[in-house]
Structure formats: structure tokens, C-alpha cells
mmCIF file of C-alpha atoms in Angstrom:
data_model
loop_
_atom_site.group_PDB
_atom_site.id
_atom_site.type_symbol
_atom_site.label_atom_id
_atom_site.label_comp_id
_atom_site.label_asym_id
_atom_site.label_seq_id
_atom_site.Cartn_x
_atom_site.Cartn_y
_atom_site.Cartn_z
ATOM 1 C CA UNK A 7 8.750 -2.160 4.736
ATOM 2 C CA UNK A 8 12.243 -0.955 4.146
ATOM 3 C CA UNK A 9 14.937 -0.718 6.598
ATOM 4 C CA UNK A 10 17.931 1.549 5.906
ATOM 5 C CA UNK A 11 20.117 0.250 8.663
ATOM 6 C CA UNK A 12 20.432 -2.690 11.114
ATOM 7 C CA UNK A 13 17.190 -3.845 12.637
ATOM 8 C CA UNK A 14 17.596 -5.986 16.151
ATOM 9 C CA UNK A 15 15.493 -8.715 15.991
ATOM 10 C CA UNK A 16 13.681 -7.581 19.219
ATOM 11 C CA UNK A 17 12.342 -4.484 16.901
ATOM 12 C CA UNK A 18 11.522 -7.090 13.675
ATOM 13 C CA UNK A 19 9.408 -9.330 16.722
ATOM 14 C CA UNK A 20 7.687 -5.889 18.035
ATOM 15 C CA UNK A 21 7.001 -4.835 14.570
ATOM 16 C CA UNK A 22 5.227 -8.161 13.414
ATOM 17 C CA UNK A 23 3.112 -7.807 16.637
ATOM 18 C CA UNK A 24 1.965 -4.712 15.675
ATOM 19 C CA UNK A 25 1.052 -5.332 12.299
ATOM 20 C CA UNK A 26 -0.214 -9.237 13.553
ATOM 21 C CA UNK A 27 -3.700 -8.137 14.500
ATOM 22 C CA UNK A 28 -4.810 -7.800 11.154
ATOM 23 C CA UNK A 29 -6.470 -10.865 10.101
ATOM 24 C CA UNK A 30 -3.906 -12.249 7.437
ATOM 25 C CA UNK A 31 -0.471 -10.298 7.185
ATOM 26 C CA UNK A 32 2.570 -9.215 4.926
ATOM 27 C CA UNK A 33 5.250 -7.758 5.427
ATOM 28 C CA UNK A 34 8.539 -6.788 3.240
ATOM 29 C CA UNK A 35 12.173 -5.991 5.181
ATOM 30 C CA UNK A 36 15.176 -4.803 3.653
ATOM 31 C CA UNK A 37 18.261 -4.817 5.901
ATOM 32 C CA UNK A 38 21.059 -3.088 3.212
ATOM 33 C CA UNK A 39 23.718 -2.309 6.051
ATOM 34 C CA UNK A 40 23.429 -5.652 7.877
ATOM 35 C CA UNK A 41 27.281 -7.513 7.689
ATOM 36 C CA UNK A 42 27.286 -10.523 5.487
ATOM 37 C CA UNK A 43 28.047 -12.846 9.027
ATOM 38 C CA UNK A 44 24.306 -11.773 10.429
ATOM 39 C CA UNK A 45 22.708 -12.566 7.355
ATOM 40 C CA UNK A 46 23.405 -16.927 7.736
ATOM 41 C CA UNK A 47 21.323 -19.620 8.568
ATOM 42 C CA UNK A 48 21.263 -18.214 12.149
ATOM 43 C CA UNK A 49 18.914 -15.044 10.576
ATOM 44 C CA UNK A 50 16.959 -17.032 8.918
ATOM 45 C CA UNK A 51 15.951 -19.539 11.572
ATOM 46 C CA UNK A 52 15.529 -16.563 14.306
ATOM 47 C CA UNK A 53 13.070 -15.028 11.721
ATOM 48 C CA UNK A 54 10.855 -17.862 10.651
ATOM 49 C CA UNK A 55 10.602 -18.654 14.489
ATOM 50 C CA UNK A 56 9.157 -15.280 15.079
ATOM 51 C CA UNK A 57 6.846 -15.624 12.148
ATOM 52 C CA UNK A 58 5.411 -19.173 13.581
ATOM 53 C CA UNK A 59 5.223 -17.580 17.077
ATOM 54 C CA UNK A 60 3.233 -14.249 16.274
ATOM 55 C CA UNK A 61 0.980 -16.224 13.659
ATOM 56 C CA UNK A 62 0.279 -19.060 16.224
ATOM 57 C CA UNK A 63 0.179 -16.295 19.466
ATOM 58 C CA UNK A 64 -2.486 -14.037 17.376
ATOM 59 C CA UNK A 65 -4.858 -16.766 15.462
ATOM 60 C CA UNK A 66 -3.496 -15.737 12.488
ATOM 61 C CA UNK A 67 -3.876 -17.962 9.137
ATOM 62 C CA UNK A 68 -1.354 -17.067 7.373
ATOM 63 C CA UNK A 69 2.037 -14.859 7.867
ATOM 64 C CA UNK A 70 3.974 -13.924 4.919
ATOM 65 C CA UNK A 71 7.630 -12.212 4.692
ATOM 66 C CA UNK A 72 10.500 -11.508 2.470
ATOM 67 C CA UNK A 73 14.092 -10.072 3.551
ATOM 68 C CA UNK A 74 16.873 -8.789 1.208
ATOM 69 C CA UNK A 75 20.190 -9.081 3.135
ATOM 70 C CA UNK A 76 23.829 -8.016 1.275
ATOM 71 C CA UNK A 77 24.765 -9.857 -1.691
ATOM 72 C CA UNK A 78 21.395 -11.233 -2.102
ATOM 73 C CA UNK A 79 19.954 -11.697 -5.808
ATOM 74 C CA UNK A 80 16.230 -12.193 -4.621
ATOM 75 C CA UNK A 81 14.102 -11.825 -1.253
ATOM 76 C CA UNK A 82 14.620 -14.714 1.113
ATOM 77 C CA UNK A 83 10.786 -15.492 1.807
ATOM 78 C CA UNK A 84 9.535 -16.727 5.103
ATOM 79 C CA UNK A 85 5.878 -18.522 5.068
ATOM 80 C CA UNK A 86 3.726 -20.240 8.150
ATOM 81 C CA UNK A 87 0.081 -20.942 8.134
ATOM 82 C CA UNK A 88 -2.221 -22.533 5.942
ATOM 83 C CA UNK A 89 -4.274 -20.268 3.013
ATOM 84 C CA UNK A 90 -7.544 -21.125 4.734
ATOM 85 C CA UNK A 91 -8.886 -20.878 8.638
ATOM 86 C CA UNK A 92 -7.927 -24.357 9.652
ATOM 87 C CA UNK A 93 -6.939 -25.444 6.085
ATOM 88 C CA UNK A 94 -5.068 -28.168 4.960
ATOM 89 C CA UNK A 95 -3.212 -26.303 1.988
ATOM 90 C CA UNK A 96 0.014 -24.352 3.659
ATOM 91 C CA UNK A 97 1.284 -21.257 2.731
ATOM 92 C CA UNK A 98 3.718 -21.284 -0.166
ATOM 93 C CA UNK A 99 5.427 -17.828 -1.209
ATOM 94 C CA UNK A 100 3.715 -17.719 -4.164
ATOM 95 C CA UNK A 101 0.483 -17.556 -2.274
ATOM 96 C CA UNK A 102 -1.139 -13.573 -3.520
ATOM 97 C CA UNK A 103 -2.456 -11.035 -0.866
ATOM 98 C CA UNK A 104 -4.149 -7.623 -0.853
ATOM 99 C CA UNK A 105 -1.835 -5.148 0.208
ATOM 100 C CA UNK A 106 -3.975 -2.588 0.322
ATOM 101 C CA UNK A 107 -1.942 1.019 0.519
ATOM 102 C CA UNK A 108 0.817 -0.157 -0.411
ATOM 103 C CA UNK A 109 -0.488 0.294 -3.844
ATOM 104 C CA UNK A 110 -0.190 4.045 -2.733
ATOM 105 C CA UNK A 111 3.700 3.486 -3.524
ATOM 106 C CA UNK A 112 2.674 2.717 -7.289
ATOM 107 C CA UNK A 113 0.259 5.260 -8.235
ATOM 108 C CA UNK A 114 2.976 8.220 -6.924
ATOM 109 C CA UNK A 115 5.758 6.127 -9.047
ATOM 110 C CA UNK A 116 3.852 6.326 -12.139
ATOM 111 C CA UNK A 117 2.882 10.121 -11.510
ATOM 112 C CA UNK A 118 6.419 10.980 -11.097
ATOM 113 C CA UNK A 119 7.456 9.197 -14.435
ATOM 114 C CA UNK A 120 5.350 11.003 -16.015
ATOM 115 C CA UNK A 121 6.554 14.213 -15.200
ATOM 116 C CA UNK A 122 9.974 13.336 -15.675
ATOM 117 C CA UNK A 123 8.429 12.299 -19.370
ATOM 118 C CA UNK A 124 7.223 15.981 -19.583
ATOM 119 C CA UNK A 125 3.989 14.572 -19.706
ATOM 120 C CA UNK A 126 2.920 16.220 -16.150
ATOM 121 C CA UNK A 127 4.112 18.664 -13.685
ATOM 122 C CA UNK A 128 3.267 17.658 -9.868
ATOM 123 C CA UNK A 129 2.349 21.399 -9.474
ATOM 124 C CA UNK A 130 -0.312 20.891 -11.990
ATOM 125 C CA UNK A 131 -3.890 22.001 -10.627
ATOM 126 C CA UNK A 132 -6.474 19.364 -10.954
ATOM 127 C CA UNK A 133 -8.420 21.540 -13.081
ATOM 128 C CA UNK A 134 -5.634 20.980 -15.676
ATOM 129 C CA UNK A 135 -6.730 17.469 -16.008
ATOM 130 C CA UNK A 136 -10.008 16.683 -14.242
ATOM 131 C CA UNK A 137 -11.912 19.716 -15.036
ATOM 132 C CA UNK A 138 -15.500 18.719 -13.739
ATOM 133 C CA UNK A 139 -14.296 17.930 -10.003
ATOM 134 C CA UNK A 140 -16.122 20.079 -7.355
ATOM 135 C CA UNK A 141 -15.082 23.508 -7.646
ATOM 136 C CA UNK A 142 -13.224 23.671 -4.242
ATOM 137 C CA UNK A 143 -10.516 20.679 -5.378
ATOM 138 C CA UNK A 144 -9.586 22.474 -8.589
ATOM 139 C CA UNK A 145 -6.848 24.324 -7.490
ATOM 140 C CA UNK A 146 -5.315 21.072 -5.243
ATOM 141 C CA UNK A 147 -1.895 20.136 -7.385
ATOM 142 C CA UNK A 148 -1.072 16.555 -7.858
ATOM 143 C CA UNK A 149 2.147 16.890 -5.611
ATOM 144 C CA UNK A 150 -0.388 17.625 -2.442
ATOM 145 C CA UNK A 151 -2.928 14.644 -3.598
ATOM 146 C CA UNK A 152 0.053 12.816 -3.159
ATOM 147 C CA UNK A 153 1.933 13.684 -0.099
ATOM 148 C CA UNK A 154 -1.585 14.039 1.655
ATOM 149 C CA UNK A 155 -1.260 17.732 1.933
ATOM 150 C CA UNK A 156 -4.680 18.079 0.129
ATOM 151 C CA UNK A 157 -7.048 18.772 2.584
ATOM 152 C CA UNK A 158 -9.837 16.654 0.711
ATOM 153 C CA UNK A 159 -11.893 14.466 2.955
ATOM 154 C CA UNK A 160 -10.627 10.722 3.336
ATOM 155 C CA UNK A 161 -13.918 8.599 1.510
ATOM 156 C CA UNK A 162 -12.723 6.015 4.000
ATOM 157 C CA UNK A 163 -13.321 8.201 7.316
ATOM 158 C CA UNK A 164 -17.136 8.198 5.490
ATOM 159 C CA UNK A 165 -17.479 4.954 5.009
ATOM 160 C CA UNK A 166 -16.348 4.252 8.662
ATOM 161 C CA UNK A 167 -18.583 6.611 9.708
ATOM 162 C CA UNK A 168 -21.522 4.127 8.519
ATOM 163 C CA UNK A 169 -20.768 1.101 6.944
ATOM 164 C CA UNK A 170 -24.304 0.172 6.022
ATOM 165 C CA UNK A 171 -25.823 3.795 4.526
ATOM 166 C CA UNK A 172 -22.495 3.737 2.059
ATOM 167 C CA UNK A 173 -22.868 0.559 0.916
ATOM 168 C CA UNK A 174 -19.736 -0.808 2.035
ATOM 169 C CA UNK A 175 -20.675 -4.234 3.316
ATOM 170 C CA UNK A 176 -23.132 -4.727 -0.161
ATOM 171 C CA UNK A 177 -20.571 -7.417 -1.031
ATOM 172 C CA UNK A 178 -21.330 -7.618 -4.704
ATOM 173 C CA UNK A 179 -21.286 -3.512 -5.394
ATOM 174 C CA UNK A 180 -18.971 -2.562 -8.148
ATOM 175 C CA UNK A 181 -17.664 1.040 -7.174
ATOM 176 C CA UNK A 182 -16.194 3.335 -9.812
ATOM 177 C CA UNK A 183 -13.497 6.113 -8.740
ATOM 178 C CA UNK A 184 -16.792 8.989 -9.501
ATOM 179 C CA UNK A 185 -19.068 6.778 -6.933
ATOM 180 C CA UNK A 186 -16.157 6.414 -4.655
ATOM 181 C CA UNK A 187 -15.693 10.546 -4.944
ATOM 182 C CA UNK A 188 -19.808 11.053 -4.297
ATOM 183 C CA UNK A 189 -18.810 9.617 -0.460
ATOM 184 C CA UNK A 190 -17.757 13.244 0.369
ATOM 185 C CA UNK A 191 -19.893 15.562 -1.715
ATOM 186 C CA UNK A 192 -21.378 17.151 1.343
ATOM 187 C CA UNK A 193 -18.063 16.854 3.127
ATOM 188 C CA UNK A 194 -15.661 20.238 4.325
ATOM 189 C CA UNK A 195 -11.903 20.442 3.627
ATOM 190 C CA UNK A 196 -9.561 19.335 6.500
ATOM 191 C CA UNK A 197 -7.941 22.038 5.789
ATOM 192 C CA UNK A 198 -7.158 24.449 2.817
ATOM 193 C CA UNK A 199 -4.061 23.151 0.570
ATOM 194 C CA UNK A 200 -0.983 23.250 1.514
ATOM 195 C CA UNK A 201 -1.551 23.858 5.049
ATOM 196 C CA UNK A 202 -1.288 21.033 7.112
ATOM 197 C CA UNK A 203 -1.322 16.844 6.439
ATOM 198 C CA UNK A 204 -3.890 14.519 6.776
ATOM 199 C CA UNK A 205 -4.137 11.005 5.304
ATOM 200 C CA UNK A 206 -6.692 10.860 2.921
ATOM 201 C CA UNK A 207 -7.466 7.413 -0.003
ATOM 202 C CA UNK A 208 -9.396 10.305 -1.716
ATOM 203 C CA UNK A 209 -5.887 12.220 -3.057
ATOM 204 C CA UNK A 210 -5.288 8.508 -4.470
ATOM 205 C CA UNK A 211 -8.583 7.958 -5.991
ATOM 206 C CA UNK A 212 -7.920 11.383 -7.938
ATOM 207 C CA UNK A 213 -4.335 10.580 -8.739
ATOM 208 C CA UNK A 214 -5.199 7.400 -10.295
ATOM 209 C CA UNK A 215 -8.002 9.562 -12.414
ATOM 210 C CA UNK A 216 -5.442 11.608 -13.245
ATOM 211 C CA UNK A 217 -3.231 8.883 -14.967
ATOM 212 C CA UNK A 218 -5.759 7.655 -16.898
ATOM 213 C CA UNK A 219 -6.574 11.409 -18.179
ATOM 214 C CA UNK A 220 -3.100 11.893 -18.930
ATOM 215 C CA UNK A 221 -2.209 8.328 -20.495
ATOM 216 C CA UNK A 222 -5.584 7.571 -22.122
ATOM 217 C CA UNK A 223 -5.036 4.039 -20.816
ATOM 218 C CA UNK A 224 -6.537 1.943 -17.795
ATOM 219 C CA UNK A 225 -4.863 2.426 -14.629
ATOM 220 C CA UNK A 226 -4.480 -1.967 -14.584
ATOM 221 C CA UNK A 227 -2.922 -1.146 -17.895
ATOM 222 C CA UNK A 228 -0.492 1.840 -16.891
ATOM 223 C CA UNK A 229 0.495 -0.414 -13.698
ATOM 224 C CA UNK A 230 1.113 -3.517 -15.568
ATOM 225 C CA UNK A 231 3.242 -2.323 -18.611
ATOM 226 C CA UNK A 232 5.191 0.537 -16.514
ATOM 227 C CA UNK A 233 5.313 -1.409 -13.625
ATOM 228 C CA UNK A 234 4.944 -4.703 -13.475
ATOM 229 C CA UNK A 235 6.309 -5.977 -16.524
ATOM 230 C CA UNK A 236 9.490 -4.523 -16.160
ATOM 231 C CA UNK A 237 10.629 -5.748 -13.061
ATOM 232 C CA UNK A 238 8.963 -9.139 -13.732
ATOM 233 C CA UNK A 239 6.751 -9.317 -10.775
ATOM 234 C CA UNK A 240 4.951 -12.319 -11.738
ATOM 235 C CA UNK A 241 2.011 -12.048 -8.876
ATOM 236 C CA UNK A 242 1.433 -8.332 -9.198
ATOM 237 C CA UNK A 243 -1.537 -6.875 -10.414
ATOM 238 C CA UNK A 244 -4.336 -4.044 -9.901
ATOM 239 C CA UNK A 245 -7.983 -5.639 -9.929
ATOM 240 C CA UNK A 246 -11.237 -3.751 -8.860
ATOM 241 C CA UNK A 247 -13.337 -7.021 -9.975
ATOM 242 C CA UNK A 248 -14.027 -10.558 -8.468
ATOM 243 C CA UNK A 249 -11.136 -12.405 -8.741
ATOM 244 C CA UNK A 250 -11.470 -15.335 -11.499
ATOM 245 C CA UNK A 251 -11.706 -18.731 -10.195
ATOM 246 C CA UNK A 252 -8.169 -19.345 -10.984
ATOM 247 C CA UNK A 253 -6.592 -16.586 -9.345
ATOM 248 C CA UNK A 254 -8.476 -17.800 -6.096
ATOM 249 C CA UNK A 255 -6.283 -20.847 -6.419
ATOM 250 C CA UNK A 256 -3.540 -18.764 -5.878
ATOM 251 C CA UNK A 257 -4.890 -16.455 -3.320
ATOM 252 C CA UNK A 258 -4.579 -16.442 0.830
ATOM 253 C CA UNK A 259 -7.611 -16.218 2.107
ATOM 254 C CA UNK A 260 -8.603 -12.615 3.717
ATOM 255 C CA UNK A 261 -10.767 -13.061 6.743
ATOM 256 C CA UNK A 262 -13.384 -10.131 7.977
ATOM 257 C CA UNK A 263 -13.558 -10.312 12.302
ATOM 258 C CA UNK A 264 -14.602 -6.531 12.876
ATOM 259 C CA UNK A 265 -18.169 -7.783 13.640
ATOM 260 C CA UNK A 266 -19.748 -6.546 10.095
ATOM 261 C CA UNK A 267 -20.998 -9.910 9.861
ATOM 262 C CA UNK A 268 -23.016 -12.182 11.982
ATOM 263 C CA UNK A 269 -20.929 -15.389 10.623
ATOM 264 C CA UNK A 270 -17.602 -14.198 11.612
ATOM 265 C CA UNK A 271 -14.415 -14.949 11.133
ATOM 266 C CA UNK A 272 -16.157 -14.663 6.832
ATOM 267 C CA UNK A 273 -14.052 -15.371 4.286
ATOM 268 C CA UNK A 274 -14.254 -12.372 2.590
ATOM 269 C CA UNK A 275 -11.680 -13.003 -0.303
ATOM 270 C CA UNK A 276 -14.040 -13.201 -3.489
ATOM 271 C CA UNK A 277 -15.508 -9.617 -2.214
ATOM 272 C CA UNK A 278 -15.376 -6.877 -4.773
ATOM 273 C CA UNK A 279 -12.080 -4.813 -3.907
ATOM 274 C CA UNK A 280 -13.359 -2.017 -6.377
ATOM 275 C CA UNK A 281 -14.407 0.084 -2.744
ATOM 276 C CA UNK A 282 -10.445 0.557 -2.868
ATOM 277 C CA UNK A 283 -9.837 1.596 -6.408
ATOM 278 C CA UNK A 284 -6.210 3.445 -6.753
ATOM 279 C CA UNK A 285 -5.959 4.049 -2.723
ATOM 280 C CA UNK A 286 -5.389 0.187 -2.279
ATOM 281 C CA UNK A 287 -7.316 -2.172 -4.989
ATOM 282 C CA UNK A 288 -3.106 -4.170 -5.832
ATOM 283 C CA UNK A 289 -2.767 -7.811 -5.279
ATOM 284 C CA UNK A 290 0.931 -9.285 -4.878
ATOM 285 C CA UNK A 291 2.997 -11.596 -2.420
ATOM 286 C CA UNK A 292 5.897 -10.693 0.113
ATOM 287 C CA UNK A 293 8.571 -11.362 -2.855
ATOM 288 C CA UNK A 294 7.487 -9.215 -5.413
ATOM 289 C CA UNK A 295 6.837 -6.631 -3.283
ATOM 290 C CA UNK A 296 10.676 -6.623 -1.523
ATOM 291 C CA UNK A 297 11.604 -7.014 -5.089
ATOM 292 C CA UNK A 298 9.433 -3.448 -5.800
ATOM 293 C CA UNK A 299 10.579 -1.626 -2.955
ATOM 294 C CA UNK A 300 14.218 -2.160 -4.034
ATOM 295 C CA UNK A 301 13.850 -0.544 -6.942
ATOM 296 C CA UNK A 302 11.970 1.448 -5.894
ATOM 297 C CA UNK A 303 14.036 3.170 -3.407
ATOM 298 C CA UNK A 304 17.773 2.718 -5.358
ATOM 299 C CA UNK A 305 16.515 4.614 -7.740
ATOM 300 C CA UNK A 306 16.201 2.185 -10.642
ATOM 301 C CA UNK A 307 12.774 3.713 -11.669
ATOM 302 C CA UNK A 308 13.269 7.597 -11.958
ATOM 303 C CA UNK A 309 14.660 9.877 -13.167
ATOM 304 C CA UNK A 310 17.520 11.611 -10.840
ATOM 305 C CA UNK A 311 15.194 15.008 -10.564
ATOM 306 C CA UNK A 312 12.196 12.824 -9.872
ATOM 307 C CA UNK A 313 13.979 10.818 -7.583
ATOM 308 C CA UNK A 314 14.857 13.626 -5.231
ATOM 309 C CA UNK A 315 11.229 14.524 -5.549
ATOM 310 C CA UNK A 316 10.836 11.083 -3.897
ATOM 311 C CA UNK A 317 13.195 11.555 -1.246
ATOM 312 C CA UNK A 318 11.481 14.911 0.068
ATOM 313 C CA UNK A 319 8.751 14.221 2.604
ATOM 314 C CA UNK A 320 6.933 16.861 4.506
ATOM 315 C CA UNK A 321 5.911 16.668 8.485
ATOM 316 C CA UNK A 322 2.789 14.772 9.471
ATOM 317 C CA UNK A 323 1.769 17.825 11.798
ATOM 318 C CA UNK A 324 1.879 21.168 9.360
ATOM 319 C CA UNK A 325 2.354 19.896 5.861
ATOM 320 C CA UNK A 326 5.888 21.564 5.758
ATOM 321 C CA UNK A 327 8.889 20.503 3.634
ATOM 322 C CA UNK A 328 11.469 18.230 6.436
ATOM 323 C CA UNK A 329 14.706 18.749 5.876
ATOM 324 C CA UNK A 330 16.852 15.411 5.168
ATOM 325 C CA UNK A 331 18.390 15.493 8.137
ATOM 326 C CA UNK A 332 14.925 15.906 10.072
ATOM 327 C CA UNK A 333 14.286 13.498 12.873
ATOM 328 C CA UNK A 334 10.548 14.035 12.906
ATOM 329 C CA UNK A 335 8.111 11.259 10.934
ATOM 330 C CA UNK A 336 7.115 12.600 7.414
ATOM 331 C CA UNK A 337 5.726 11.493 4.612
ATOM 332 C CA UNK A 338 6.454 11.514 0.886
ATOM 333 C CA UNK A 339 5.283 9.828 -2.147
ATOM 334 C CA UNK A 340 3.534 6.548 -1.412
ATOM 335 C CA UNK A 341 5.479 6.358 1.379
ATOM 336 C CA UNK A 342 6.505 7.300 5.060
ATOM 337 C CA UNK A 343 9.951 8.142 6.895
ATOM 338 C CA UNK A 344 10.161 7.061 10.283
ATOM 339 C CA UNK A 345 13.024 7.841 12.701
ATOM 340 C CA UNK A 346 10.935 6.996 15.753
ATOM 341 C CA UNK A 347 9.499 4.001 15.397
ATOM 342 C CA UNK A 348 12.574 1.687 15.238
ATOM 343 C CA UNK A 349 14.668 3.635 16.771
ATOM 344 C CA UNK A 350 16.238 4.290 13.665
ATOM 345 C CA UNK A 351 15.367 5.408 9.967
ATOM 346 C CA UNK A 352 13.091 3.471 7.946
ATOM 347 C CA UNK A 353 10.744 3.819 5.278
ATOM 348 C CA UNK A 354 7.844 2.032 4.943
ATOM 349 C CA UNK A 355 4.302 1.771 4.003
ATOM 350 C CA UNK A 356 1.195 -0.370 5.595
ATOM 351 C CA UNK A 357 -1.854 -1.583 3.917
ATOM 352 C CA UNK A 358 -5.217 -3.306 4.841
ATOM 353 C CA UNK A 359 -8.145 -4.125 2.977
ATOM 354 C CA UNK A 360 -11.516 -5.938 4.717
ATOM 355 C CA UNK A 361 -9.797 -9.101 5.098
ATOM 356 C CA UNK A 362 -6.104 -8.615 5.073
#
């Protein structure tokens, strides 16, 4: 979550509730425009007392968050909770998470490096790079897979559509992006491309196909030495496995209370997060991900033409280009604009997985 301007903390409380009914949360602030006097003790108090209230109001385990204020070198990070359902180990920032989408933010980074290495173009067609995809996604370009302006059918609205016939709640199946893709075989276009916006993990599941064609490397690879690496983000990573024992050491536990299961709140942590793949399969803590985001959006990662690619978004209704100036929600690489919502603009991404 990035905030361009000053954010009451009336909006920071509504915004936790909103995102507080998931069953273990994070969530990144930036507040760039804030003065220097509202970013004291005072701040920091008011915000950990939100975070205790929301976690203890909605049963949560464990609530993490990170804020950059002016003149700050590194996040400020706010923990409460313990990483287990009545646990007796608390929350440290350090503690790793799912974040789910977010990864989305990634995936379009890498793709626009790329082009700005004159490896790519964003208006290549698929075809150009995956040429044994169905017939009717050959012509999508890489720019629509990832501003959602594909039209290919969201895998995830399949597997919601019947969790048990896709094999979603076989906790021990190891999906690959082609199985992942076989979800929709049968299923229609939203829409052809180009003509209107609809939010689809499928786009993501391509693009991250797509990197791997282009770089002739793994996509954990790509993210790790493009990525990750460089800006030092020490509890980053992309895994599609079981996590190792000792990474579950260092992990929060993610809790499934949807009513898949008949034991539940189930700790669903160890779960194979390969049903995610390049739509949402990144593990990382509040920190590294305010850390990421701020990059991210000064600029520090692209090149200036790729970088105004980043800053175009197109409307969540149509598909169309917004203007900069355009108060209407949009959405962009990895990432939406939101004048609405706050009251004021902000960009910002969610992501959830089964138990986060």
C-alpha cells in the first residue's frame, strides 16, 4: 500500500478493517508528504494501538505493518499477535507472510526491464513467445496480460466455481503454470482484447511463462537476482513448493476459516502455494515489502520510458488509457490507482492466498 499524500488516521483505522477479515494480514503504508512533526512518537503509538485493536476486535493472529515517514532510512514496522492461533511465540517483524498478488507488482517490474533491455516489447503478441497457447490468446500482447485488459478467463473464478472437481483443496498437488492454464480450456473470453478490463491471475500465469521464455531462467531465479538481491530484501522470495522446515520457523502461520475444511480454523501454512504460481506464489514481511514499493514507485528500478509505462493505468470499466489527471480508479502494472477510496490518491495492491 502506498500513499501519495497525508492519510488521517481515521482512513489508516478504516483501511485495516477492511483488509482485517482475512485470516492473518499485511499491510505496507507510505506517507511521503506527511510533515516531519506528525511523524513522532505520537504516530507511532496511535498506529500500533490501531493494529492491537483491529487484530484483537477481528480474532486475528497476527497483524503486520511497516510505514515510511520523511527522512526515514527504513520502514518503521508495527507487529501484534502471536505466529500461531493462541501461540506463545509473538510476532517479530521478521516473521514471513504470503502476500499473494502483490507478487503481481514483480512479475510487471521484471517485464518492463526487459523491454527497456530490448529484450521485449509489451506490444509483443503471445505467439511471439509462447507459440503453442490456444489459438484465441495468440494475438493478446503482454501489455494487456498485464494491465488485465486481456479478456482471458481468471483460473481463479474456476477454481471458485468448484473447489473440489479442480483439485484445489488436494493439499499436497503440485500445480505447474500448463495445469494451472488447463482450468479454462473450455472457458470463453470476457471479452475480446483490448476492449474492456477484467481481473484475471491467468494474464500473470502467462506473463511469468513469458519471462522464463525470454530469460531461459526460472522465474524464482529472474525474481531473486533482478529483484531481490539488489535491494537486499532479506525475507523475499518466490516458492511454488512446501516450505522447508526451516523457513516454517520463520513463517506466520496462515489460517483457512472459509469452511473448506471440517477442522477449521486449519493451519494451512505447509500447503503447496504452487495453485498460485506467478499470480501470487511470493513470500516476504511488511519491511521488505515498504522497502519494494519505494523503489518501486521513485523510479529506482526503470528505465525513464519504462517508468512512464508504469505510471499509465487504464479505467477498470472499458479498458481505456486514464489520463493522469483522471479521478476515476484504474489500474496499471501490478498495481492500482485509487482516488476514491481514501479520499485521496493512492496506489496500492492487495493479496490473499488460502490462509493469509
Amino acid at each position: 500500500m502506498i500513499m501519495n499524500e497525508k492519510m488521517s488516521d481515521a482512513m489508516l483505522k478504516s483501511y485495516l478493517r477492511i483488509l482485517s477479515v482475512v485470516s492473518i494480514s499485511i499491510v505496507v503504508f507510505n506517507f511521503p508528504m506527511v510533515s516531519e512533526a506528525g511523524c513522532g512518537l505520537q504516530l507511532n503509538r496511535e498506529i500500533q494501538k490501531i493494529v492491537d485493536d483491529d487484530r484483537a476486535f477481528y480474532h486475528i493472529p497476527a497483524v503486520q505493518v511497516s510505514v515510511f515517514c520523511p527522512g526515514d532510512s527504513a520502514p518503521r514496522d508495527f507487529v501484534s499477535g502471536t505466529t500461531t492461533v493462541h501461540g506463545e511465540v509473538l510476532l517479530r517483524s521478521p516473521h514471513i507472510f504470503q502476500i499473494g498478488s502483490e507478487t503481481k507488482s514483480f512479475i510487471a517490474t521484471i517485464l518492463l526491464q526487459l523491454e527497456g533491455e530490448n529484450q521485449i516489447s509489451l506490444d509483443d503478441p503471445l505467439q511471439k513467445w509462447l507459440p503453442t497457447i490456444r489459438p484465441d490468446w495468440r494475438q493478446v500482447s503482454i501489455r494487456q496480460l498485464l494491465n488485465h485488459t486481456s479478456g482471458i478467463y481468471n483460473y481463479t473464478d474456476a477454481i471458485e466455481e468448484n473447489y473440489y472437481a479442480t483439485g484445489y483443496l488436494d493439499t499436497d498437488k503440485q500445480w505447474t503454470a500448463e495445469a494451472l492454464l488447463h482450468l479454462v480450456d473450455e472457458m470463453p473470453a470476457y471479452f475480446e482484447p483490448g476492449t474492456g478490463w477484467h481481473y484475471s491471475n491467468t494474464n500473470y500465469v502467462l506473463a511469468g511463462m513469458v519471462i522464463e521464455q525470454v530469460t531461459h531462467q526460472s522465474l524464482h531465479d529472474v525474481i531473486d537476482i533482478r529483484l531481490v538481491k539488489p535491494l537486499h530484501l532479506k525475507h523475499t522470495d518466490y516458492i511454488i513448493d512446501r516450505y522447508s522446515e526451516e523457513r516454517l520457523q520463520h513463517m506466520a502461520h496462515g489460517y483457512s476459516d472459509r469452511g473448506y475444511f471440517p477442522d477449521e480454523p486449519k493451519d494451512v501454512t505447509n500447503y503447496t502455494n504452487s495453485w498460485s504460481n506467478a499470480a501470487g506464489a511470493m513470500n516476504s514481511t511488511s519491511h521488505d515489502i515498504a522497502i519494494w514499493f519505494r523503489h518501486l514507485v521513485r523510479g529506482d528500478l526503470l528505465a525513464p520510458a519504462q517508468m512512464n509505462e508504469f505510471n499509465s493505468f487504464v479505467d477498470l470499466y472499458n479498458g481505456q488509457a486514464l489520463p493522469s489527471d483522471a479521478g476515476e480508479s484504474g489500474y496499471g502494472f501490478g498495481i492500482f490507482r485509487d482516488d476514491d477510496l481514501f479520499d485521496e490518491r493512492a496506489f496500492w495492491h492487495l493479496g490473499g492466498t488460502l490462509g493469509y
